[in-house]
Amino acid sequence: MAREVVIIGGGISGLTVARNLKSQAGDLVNITVVTKDYHYIGGPTRPLLLTNEESYDRIIRGYDELGKEGINVVVGHAYSIDTANRRVYINETVMGNKTLIINYDYLVLATGVVYDGSSINGYDKYWFRNANVYDPGRVNVLKSRIWSAEGGNIIVYAPKAPYRCAPAPTETALLIHTVLRHRGIRDRFRIIHIDANESTQPPVIADVVKELYAKAGIELVTKQEIIEVTDREVITRSGEKYPYDILAMLEPNRAPSFIINAGLGNPWVEVRAPNNLRTAKFDDVFAVGDIAKLPYPKNQEIAFESALYAVNNILEDLGLDKRVSVQYGFLGWAYVGNVMGELSTLSVQFGFDYTQQPPKPMKDPEPRRDYTLQKDRWMQTYLTRLFGY
């Protein structure tokens, strides 16, 4: 009898598990992907929406092609896990049911993160004053604000690591500078990057970012955590107050509440090892991608590789000799905008080889246009591979 594999999350890690497990195990598994949206919007190139170098039509994908591979897709919101009876509870599904109960033999958690500003005083009242490059709609809000503003203070904020896509706050600051310089009004603005960490993330390129900030006139304040927001200013734990007209604040990240409530980990899901993605308490529940507690950054490449390890864990349980090839490593690119204001973003390259201990870092500190194009090709390759077009 085929095993029922339920994957909660229709992003990079979720679809990596679905496609690779189906291709290796075939009829031995029935795979259901639960996704909260009818579509997926790629993340790594999303910041370039600010400069009009990226467009939604290039990064949005639907799930229809997965059906041809024998993968079932359910659109709905998972809200509870019953680990004792191996059940997932879902509401607002495309089938018209108010509640759908799906039984599983294996459950893979691939939900990604939740952006939670509840620990910041005043956030519940002034949330609408904030926008950032992480959510597709909020990118559009931020874009509208920086293209229409005529002057003022801009605050960019990075919370304590780990959070999804480490370079995104610095990318935001430098791309905002680029747009304002392009508009010819950069001198009317003060851009301040407040960072809760000792340096900008990832640390391997912090020196490059510091040098570029100096050239762009972006102020950097580190080791300062924002604990309060009003309609006019943000306040840090040390009591410093920073006025803002535009706020691009990334909220602290965590796993979704229904996962925390199931006792699977808080703020991240505990897994047994980087190459064993089973959760600490359950042999039949796995966590992959950003919600897994791994000693690596939270980014698309690590999400992909952790998903492949989970595939191998399940193949082993099924008694199959097949394995997919995988090892942890990361090569990425961080957008650094264009200090001169040209809407032709440059990027720096950096990476880590996690097969060595301690991990071996690398970087090319010279901003290059070709690195931006490489990042685009990398993103498009993932989308085509996983969504079928």
CSV table of C-alpha atoms in Angstrom, one decimal:
chain,number,residue,atom,x,y,z
A,1,MET,CA,0.0,0.0,0.0
A,2,ALA,CA,1.3,3.4,-0.9
A,3,ARG,CA,2.4,5.7,1.9
A,4,GLU,CA,0.6,9.0,2.3
A,5,VAL,CA,3.1,11.9,2.4
A,6,VAL,CA,1.7,15.3,3.3
A,7,ILE,CA,3.9,18.4,2.7
A,8,ILE,CA,2.7,21.7,4.3
A,9,GLY,CA,4.2,24.4,2.2
A,10,GLY,CA,4.4,25.0,-1.6
A,11,GLY,CA,7.7,26.8,-1.8
A,12,ILE,CA,11.2,25.8,-2.8
A,13,SER,CA,11.7,23.2,0.0
A,14,GLY,CA,8.2,21.7,-0.2
A,15,LEU,CA,8.3,21.2,-3.9
A,16,THR,CA,11.8,19.9,-3.8
A,17,VAL,CA,10.6,17.1,-1.5
A,18,ALA,CA,7.5,16.5,-3.6
A,19,ARG,CA,9.2,16.2,-7.0
A,20,ASN,CA,12.3,14.3,-5.8
A,21,LEU,CA,10.4,11.9,-3.6
A,22,LYS,CA,7.9,11.1,-6.4
A,23,SER,CA,10.6,10.6,-9.0
A,24,GLN,CA,12.5,8.2,-6.7
A,25,ALA,CA,9.7,6.3,-4.9
A,26,GLY,CA,7.0,6.4,-7.7
A,27,ASP,CA,3.8,4.5,-6.8
A,28,LEU,CA,5.1,3.7,-3.3
A,29,VAL,CA,4.0,7.2,-2.2
A,30,ASN,CA,0.9,9.4,-2.6
A,31,ILE,CA,2.0,13.0,-2.2
A,32,THR,CA,-0.2,15.9,-1.2
A,33,VAL,CA,1.2,19.5,-1.1
A,34,VAL,CA,-0.8,21.9,1.1
A,35,THR,CA,-0.3,25.5,0.0
A,36,LYS,CA,-2.0,28.6,1.3
A,37,ASP,CA,-2.0,30.4,-2.0
A,38,TYR,CA,-3.0,29.5,-5.6
A,39,HIS,CA,0.4,30.8,-6.7
A,40,TYR,CA,4.0,31.1,-5.6
A,41,ILE,CA,6.2,34.2,-6.0
A,42,GLY,CA,10.0,33.8,-6.1
A,43,GLY,CA,11.9,35.5,-3.3
A,44,PRO,CA,15.6,36.1,-4.1
A,45,THR,CA,15.1,38.6,-6.9
A,46,ARG,CA,12.1,40.3,-5.3
A,47,PRO,CA,14.1,43.3,-4.0
A,48,LEU,CA,14.7,44.4,-7.6
A,49,LEU,CA,11.0,45.2,-7.9
A,50,LEU,CA,12.0,48.4,-6.2
A,51,THR,CA,14.2,49.5,-9.1
A,52,ASN,CA,11.9,48.1,-11.9
A,53,GLU,CA,14.6,45.6,-12.8
A,54,GLU,CA,12.3,42.7,-11.8
A,55,SER,CA,8.6,42.2,-12.6
A,56,TYR,CA,5.9,40.0,-11.0
A,57,ASP,CA,5.2,38.1,-14.2
A,58,ARG,CA,8.7,36.7,-14.3
A,59,ILE,CA,8.7,35.3,-10.7
A,60,ILE,CA,5.1,34.2,-10.2
A,61,ARG,CA,4.1,30.5,-10.8
A,62,GLY,CA,1.0,28.4,-10.5
A,63,TYR,CA,0.9,24.7,-9.3
A,64,ASP,CA,-1.1,23.2,-12.2
A,65,GLU,CA,1.8,21.5,-13.8
A,66,LEU,CA,2.5,19.4,-10.7
A,67,GLY,CA,-0.7,17.4,-11.4
A,68,LYS,CA,0.9,15.9,-14.4
A,69,GLU,CA,3.6,14.4,-12.1
A,70,GLY,CA,1.0,12.7,-10.0
A,71,ILE,CA,1.3,15.2,-7.2
A,72,ASN,CA,-1.9,16.4,-5.5
A,73,VAL,CA,-2.1,20.1,-4.5
A,74,VAL,CA,-4.6,21.4,-1.9
A,75,VAL,CA,-5.0,25.1,-1.4
A,76,GLY,CA,-5.8,25.9,2.2
A,77,HIS,CA,-4.5,26.9,5.6
A,78,ALA,CA,-3.1,24.3,7.9
A,79,TYR,CA,-4.1,25.2,11.4
A,80,SER,CA,-3.5,22.1,13.5
A,81,ILE,CA,-1.5,18.9,13.7
A,82,ASP,CA,-2.6,15.9,15.6
A,83,THR,CA,0.7,13.9,15.8
A,84,ALA,CA,-0.9,11.1,17.9
A,85,ASN,CA,-3.4,10.3,15.1
A,86,ARG,CA,-1.2,11.4,12.2
A,87,ARG,CA,-3.7,14.1,11.0
A,88,VAL,CA,-3.5,17.6,9.6
A,89,TYR,CA,-6.4,20.0,9.8
A,90,ILE,CA,-6.9,22.5,7.0
A,91,ASN,CA,-9.5,25.1,6.4
A,92,GLU,CA,-10.6,27.3,3.4
A,93,THR,CA,-9.8,24.7,0.8
A,94,VAL,CA,-10.5,24.8,-3.0
A,95,MET,CA,-12.9,21.9,-2.6
A,96,GLY,CA,-15.3,24.2,-0.7
A,97,ASN,CA,-15.0,22.4,2.6
A,98,LYS,CA,-14.8,24.5,5.7
A,99,THR,CA,-12.5,21.9,7.3
A,100,LEU,CA,-10.5,19.2,5.6
A,101,ILE,CA,-8.7,16.4,7.6
A,102,ILE,CA,-5.8,14.8,5.8
A,103,ASN,CA,-4.1,11.6,7.2
A,104,TYR,CA,-0.4,11.1,6.8
A,105,ASP,CA,2.2,8.4,7.1
A,106,TYR,CA,4.9,11.0,6.7
A,107,LEU,CA,4.5,14.8,7.4
A,108,VAL,CA,6.9,17.3,6.0
A,109,LEU,CA,6.8,20.8,7.4
A,110,ALA,CA,8.0,23.3,4.8
A,111,THR,CA,6.0,26.4,5.7
A,112,GLY,CA,8.7,29.0,5.7
A,113,VAL,CA,8.7,31.7,8.4
A,114,VAL,CA,6.2,34.0,10.0
A,115,TYR,CA,7.1,37.7,10.4
A,116,ASP,CA,6.0,38.5,13.9
A,117,GLY,CA,6.1,42.1,15.1
A,118,SER,CA,4.1,41.4,18.3
A,119,SER,CA,7.2,41.8,20.5
A,120,ILE,CA,7.6,45.5,19.3
A,121,ASN,CA,5.5,47.9,21.3
A,122,GLY,CA,3.0,49.8,19.1
A,123,TYR,CA,3.4,47.5,16.2
A,124,ASP,CA,-0.2,46.4,16.5
A,125,LYS,CA,-1.3,50.0,16.0
A,126,TYR,CA,1.2,51.2,13.5
A,127,TRP,CA,1.9,48.1,11.4
A,128,PHE,CA,0.6,49.9,8.3
A,129,ARG,CA,3.5,52.4,8.5
A,130,ASN,CA,5.9,49.6,7.8
A,131,ALA,CA,6.8,47.9,4.5
A,132,ASN,CA,9.7,45.7,3.4
A,133,VAL,CA,11.0,43.5,0.5
A,134,TYR,CA,9.9,40.2,2.0
A,135,ASP,CA,6.2,40.1,1.3
A,136,PRO,CA,5.1,40.7,-2.4
A,137,GLY,CA,2.4,43.2,-1.5
A,138,ARG,CA,4.6,45.1,0.9
A,139,VAL,CA,7.4,45.4,-1.7
A,140,ASN,CA,4.9,47.2,-3.8
A,141,VAL,CA,4.0,49.5,-1.0
A,142,LEU,CA,7.6,50.3,-0.3
A,143,LYS,CA,8.3,50.9,-4.0
A,144,SER,CA,5.4,53.3,-4.2
A,145,ARG,CA,6.7,55.2,-1.2
A,146,ILE,CA,10.3,55.6,-2.3
A,147,TRP,CA,9.3,56.6,-5.8
A,148,SER,CA,6.8,59.3,-4.6
A,149,ALA,CA,8.5,60.7,-1.5
A,150,GLU,CA,10.2,64.1,-1.9
A,151,GLY,CA,12.3,64.1,1.3
A,152,GLY,CA,12.6,62.8,4.9
A,153,ASN,CA,14.1,60.1,7.1
A,154,ILE,CA,14.2,56.5,6.0
A,155,ILE,CA,14.7,53.7,8.5
A,156,VAL,CA,15.8,50.2,7.4
A,157,TYR,CA,15.9,47.6,10.2
A,158,ALA,CA,17.3,44.0,10.6
A,159,PRO,CA,16.2,42.0,13.7
A,160,LYS,CA,18.4,39.6,15.5
A,161,ALA,CA,19.6,36.7,13.3
A,162,PRO,CA,18.6,34.2,12.2
A,163,TYR,CA,16.1,35.5,9.7
A,164,ARG,CA,15.2,34.7,6.2
A,165,CYS,CA,17.6,36.0,3.5
A,166,ALA,CA,20.4,37.6,5.5
A,167,PRO,CA,21.4,40.3,3.0
A,168,ALA,CA,17.9,41.6,2.3
A,169,PRO,CA,18.0,44.6,4.7
A,170,THR,CA,21.3,45.8,3.3
A,171,GLU,CA,19.9,45.2,-0.2
A,172,THR,CA,16.9,47.3,0.7
A,173,ALA,CA,19.0,50.2,2.0
A,174,LEU,CA,21.3,50.3,-1.1
A,175,LEU,CA,18.4,49.9,-3.6
A,176,ILE,CA,16.5,52.7,-1.9
A,177,HIS,CA,19.6,54.9,-2.2
A,178,THR,CA,19.8,53.9,-5.9
A,179,VAL,CA,16.2,54.9,-6.6
A,180,LEU,CA,16.6,58.3,-4.8
A,181,ARG,CA,19.9,59.0,-6.6
A,182,HIS,CA,18.3,58.1,-9.9
A,183,ARG,CA,15.4,60.5,-9.1
A,184,GLY,CA,18.0,63.2,-8.4
A,185,ILE,CA,16.7,63.9,-4.8
A,186,ARG,CA,19.0,61.7,-2.7
A,187,ASP,CA,20.3,64.8,-0.8
A,188,ARG,CA,16.8,65.4,0.6
A,189,PHE,CA,16.9,62.1,2.5
A,190,ARG,CA,18.6,60.6,5.5
A,191,ILE,CA,18.9,56.8,5.3
A,192,ILE,CA,19.7,54.9,8.5
A,193,HIS,CA,20.1,51.2,8.8
A,194,ILE,CA,19.5,50.0,12.3
A,195,ASP,CA,20.7,46.5,13.0
A,196,ALA,CA,20.1,44.3,16.1
A,197,ASN,CA,23.3,42.3,15.3
A,198,GLU,CA,26.9,43.2,15.8
A,199,SER,CA,27.3,43.7,12.1
A,200,THR,CA,25.2,43.6,9.0
A,201,GLN,CA,24.3,40.1,7.8
A,202,PRO,CA,25.9,38.0,6.6
A,203,PRO,CA,29.1,38.9,8.4
A,204,VAL,CA,31.3,37.6,5.6
A,205,ILE,CA,30.5,40.7,3.5
A,206,ALA,CA,29.9,43.2,6.4
A,207,ASP,CA,33.1,45.0,5.5
A,208,VAL,CA,32.0,45.4,1.8
A,209,VAL,CA,28.6,46.7,3.0
A,210,LYS,CA,30.3,49.2,5.4
A,211,GLU,CA,32.4,50.6,2.6
A,212,LEU,CA,29.5,50.9,0.2
A,213,TYR,CA,27.4,52.6,2.9
A,214,ALA,CA,30.1,55.2,3.4
A,215,LYS,CA,30.1,55.9,-0.4
A,216,ALA,CA,26.3,56.1,-0.5
A,217,GLY,CA,26.0,58.2,2.7
A,218,ILE,CA,23.9,55.5,4.5
A,219,GLU,CA,24.2,55.6,8.3
A,220,LEU,CA,24.7,52.3,10.1
A,221,VAL,CA,23.8,51.7,13.7
A,222,THR,CA,24.6,48.2,15.0
A,223,LYS,CA,23.7,46.3,18.2
A,224,GLN,CA,20.5,48.2,18.6
A,225,GLU,CA,17.2,46.4,18.8
A,226,ILE,CA,14.0,48.2,18.0
A,227,ILE,CA,11.5,47.6,20.8
A,228,GLU,CA,8.8,50.3,20.0
A,229,VAL,CA,7.3,52.0,17.0
A,230,THR,CA,5.1,55.1,16.9
A,231,ASP,CA,3.6,56.9,13.9
A,232,ARG,CA,6.7,59.1,13.8
A,233,GLU,CA,9.7,57.3,15.3
A,234,VAL,CA,11.3,54.0,16.3
A,235,ILE,CA,12.8,53.5,19.7
A,236,THR,CA,15.6,51.1,20.5
A,237,ARG,CA,16.3,49.1,23.7
A,238,SER,CA,18.9,51.6,24.7
A,239,GLY,CA,16.4,54.4,24.5
A,240,GLU,CA,17.6,56.0,21.3
A,241,LYS,CA,14.8,57.5,19.2
A,242,TYR,CA,15.0,57.7,15.4
A,243,PRO,CA,12.3,59.7,13.5
A,244,TYR,CA,11.1,58.2,10.2
A,245,ASP,CA,9.0,59.1,7.2
A,246,ILE,CA,9.5,55.8,5.5
A,247,LEU,CA,10.0,52.6,7.5
A,248,ALA,CA,11.4,49.4,6.1
A,249,MET,CA,11.5,47.2,9.1
A,250,LEU,CA,11.9,43.4,9.1
A,251,GLU,CA,10.0,41.9,12.0
A,252,PRO,CA,11.5,39.0,14.0
A,253,ASN,CA,11.0,35.6,12.3
A,254,ARG,CA,9.5,32.4,13.8
A,255,ALA,CA,7.7,29.2,12.9
A,256,PRO,CA,3.9,29.3,12.4
A,257,SER,CA,1.8,29.1,15.5
A,258,PHE,CA,0.2,25.7,14.7
A,259,ILE,CA,3.7,24.1,14.5
A,260,ILE,CA,4.7,25.7,17.8
A,261,ASN,CA,1.4,24.6,19.4
A,262,ALA,CA,2.1,21.0,18.3
A,263,GLY,CA,5.2,21.1,20.5
A,264,LEU,CA,7.6,20.8,17.6
A,265,GLY,CA,9.8,23.7,18.5
A,266,ASN,CA,9.8,27.4,19.3
A,267,PRO,CA,10.8,29.6,17.5
A,268,TRP,CA,12.2,26.9,15.2
A,269,VAL,CA,11.5,23.2,14.7
A,270,GLU,CA,14.1,21.0,16.4
A,271,VAL,CA,15.6,18.4,13.9
A,272,ARG,CA,18.0,15.6,14.8
A,273,ALA,CA,20.9,16.6,12.6
A,274,PRO,CA,21.6,18.6,9.4
A,275,ASN,CA,21.4,15.3,7.4
A,276,ASN,CA,18.5,13.9,9.5
A,277,LEU,CA,15.5,16.2,9.1
A,278,ARG,CA,13.3,14.1,11.4
A,279,THR,CA,11.9,16.2,14.2
A,280,ALA,CA,13.2,15.5,17.7
A,281,LYS,CA,10.1,13.9,18.9
A,282,PHE,CA,8.6,12.1,15.9
A,283,ASP,CA,10.1,9.7,13.4
A,284,ASP,CA,7.4,10.4,10.9
A,285,VAL,CA,7.5,14.3,11.0
A,286,PHE,CA,10.2,16.2,9.2
A,287,ALA,CA,11.1,19.9,9.0
A,288,VAL,CA,12.9,21.4,6.0
A,289,GLY,CA,13.8,24.9,4.9
A,290,ASP,CA,13.6,28.0,6.9
A,291,ILE,CA,11.6,26.6,9.9
A,292,ALA,CA,14.1,23.9,10.6
A,293,LYS,CA,16.7,24.7,13.3
A,294,LEU,CA,19.9,24.2,11.3
A,295,PRO,CA,23.4,25.7,11.9
A,296,TYR,CA,23.2,27.5,8.5
A,297,PRO,CA,21.7,30.7,7.1
A,298,LYS,CA,18.0,30.7,6.1
A,299,ASN,CA,18.1,31.0,2.4
A,300,GLN,CA,16.8,29.2,-0.7
A,301,GLU,CA,19.9,27.1,-1.3
A,302,ILE,CA,19.9,25.7,2.2
A,303,ALA,CA,16.1,25.1,1.9
A,304,PHE,CA,16.7,23.1,-1.2
A,305,GLU,CA,19.5,21.0,0.2
A,306,SER,CA,17.7,20.3,3.5
A,307,ALA,CA,14.7,19.1,1.5
A,308,LEU,CA,16.9,16.6,-0.4
A,309,TYR,CA,18.2,15.2,2.9
A,310,ALA,CA,14.6,14.7,4.0
A,311,VAL,CA,13.9,12.9,0.7
A,312,ASN,CA,16.8,10.5,1.5
A,313,ASN,CA,15.5,10.0,5.0
A,314,ILE,CA,12.1,8.9,3.7
A,315,LEU,CA,13.6,6.7,1.0
A,316,GLU,CA,15.6,4.9,3.7
A,317,ASP,CA,12.4,4.4,5.7
A,318,LEU,CA,10.7,3.0,2.6
A,319,GLY,CA,13.5,0.4,2.3
A,320,LEU,CA,14.7,1.8,-1.0
A,321,ASP,CA,18.4,1.9,-2.0
A,322,LYS,CA,17.9,5.0,-4.1
A,323,ARG,CA,19.4,8.3,-2.8
A,324,VAL,CA,19.5,11.8,-4.3
A,325,SER,CA,22.9,13.5,-4.3
A,326,VAL,CA,23.3,16.3,-1.8
A,327,GLN,CA,25.7,18.1,0.4
A,328,TYR,CA,25.5,21.4,2.2
A,329,GLY,CA,27.1,24.4,0.5
A,330,PHE,CA,26.1,27.9,-0.4
A,331,LEU,CA,27.0,30.3,-3.1
A,332,GLY,CA,25.0,33.4,-3.3
A,333,TRP,CA,24.8,37.0,-4.4
A,334,ALA,CA,23.9,40.2,-2.5
A,335,TYR,CA,22.5,43.2,-4.3
A,336,VAL,CA,24.4,46.3,-3.6
A,337,GLY,CA,22.4,48.6,-5.9
A,338,ASN,CA,24.3,51.2,-7.8
A,339,VAL,CA,25.9,54.0,-5.9
A,340,MET,CA,25.7,56.3,-8.9
A,341,GLY,CA,22.0,55.9,-9.2
A,342,GLU,CA,21.8,53.9,-12.4
A,343,LEU,CA,19.0,51.4,-12.5
A,344,SER,CA,21.4,48.7,-13.2
A,345,THR,CA,22.1,46.9,-10.0
A,346,LEU,CA,25.5,45.4,-9.1
A,347,SER,CA,26.0,42.5,-6.7
A,348,VAL,CA,28.8,40.9,-4.7
A,349,GLN,CA,29.3,37.1,-4.5
A,350,PHE,CA,29.8,35.2,-1.3
A,351,GLY,CA,29.5,31.6,0.0
A,352,PHE,CA,30.3,28.9,2.4
A,353,ASP,CA,31.6,25.4,2.1
A,354,TYR,CA,29.8,23.5,4.9
A,355,THR,CA,31.6,20.2,4.1
A,356,GLN,CA,34.6,21.7,6.0
A,357,GLN,CA,34.6,22.4,9.7
A,358,PRO,CA,34.8,25.2,10.5
A,359,PRO,CA,32.9,26.2,7.3
A,360,LYS,CA,35.1,27.8,4.7
A,361,PRO,CA,33.9,31.3,3.7
A,362,MET,CA,34.5,32.9,0.3
A,363,LYS,CA,33.7,36.2,-1.3
A,364,ASP,CA,34.4,38.5,-4.2
A,365,PRO,CA,34.2,42.0,-2.7
A,366,GLU,CA,34.1,43.7,-6.1
A,367,PRO,CA,30.5,44.6,-7.1
A,368,ARG,CA,29.7,43.2,-10.6
A,369,ARG,CA,26.8,43.4,-12.9
A,370,ASP,CA,27.3,39.8,-14.0
A,371,TYR,CA,26.6,38.6,-10.5
A,372,THR,CA,23.2,40.2,-10.6
A,373,LEU,CA,22.5,38.4,-13.9
A,374,GLN,CA,23.8,35.1,-12.4
A,375,LYS,CA,21.4,35.5,-9.5
A,376,ASP,CA,18.5,36.0,-12.0
A,377,ARG,CA,19.4,32.8,-13.9
A,378,TRP,CA,19.7,30.9,-10.7
A,379,MET,CA,16.3,32.0,-9.6
A,380,GLN,CA,14.7,31.2,-13.0
A,381,THR,CA,16.3,27.7,-13.0
A,382,TYR,CA,14.7,26.9,-9.7
A,383,LEU,CA,11.3,28.0,-10.8
A,384,THR,CA,11.4,26.1,-14.0
A,385,ARG,CA,12.7,22.9,-12.3
A,386,LEU,CA,10.1,22.9,-9.6
A,387,PHE,CA,7.0,24.4,-11.2
A,388,GLY,CA,7.5,22.9,-14.7
A,389,TYR,CA,7.7,26.2,-16.6
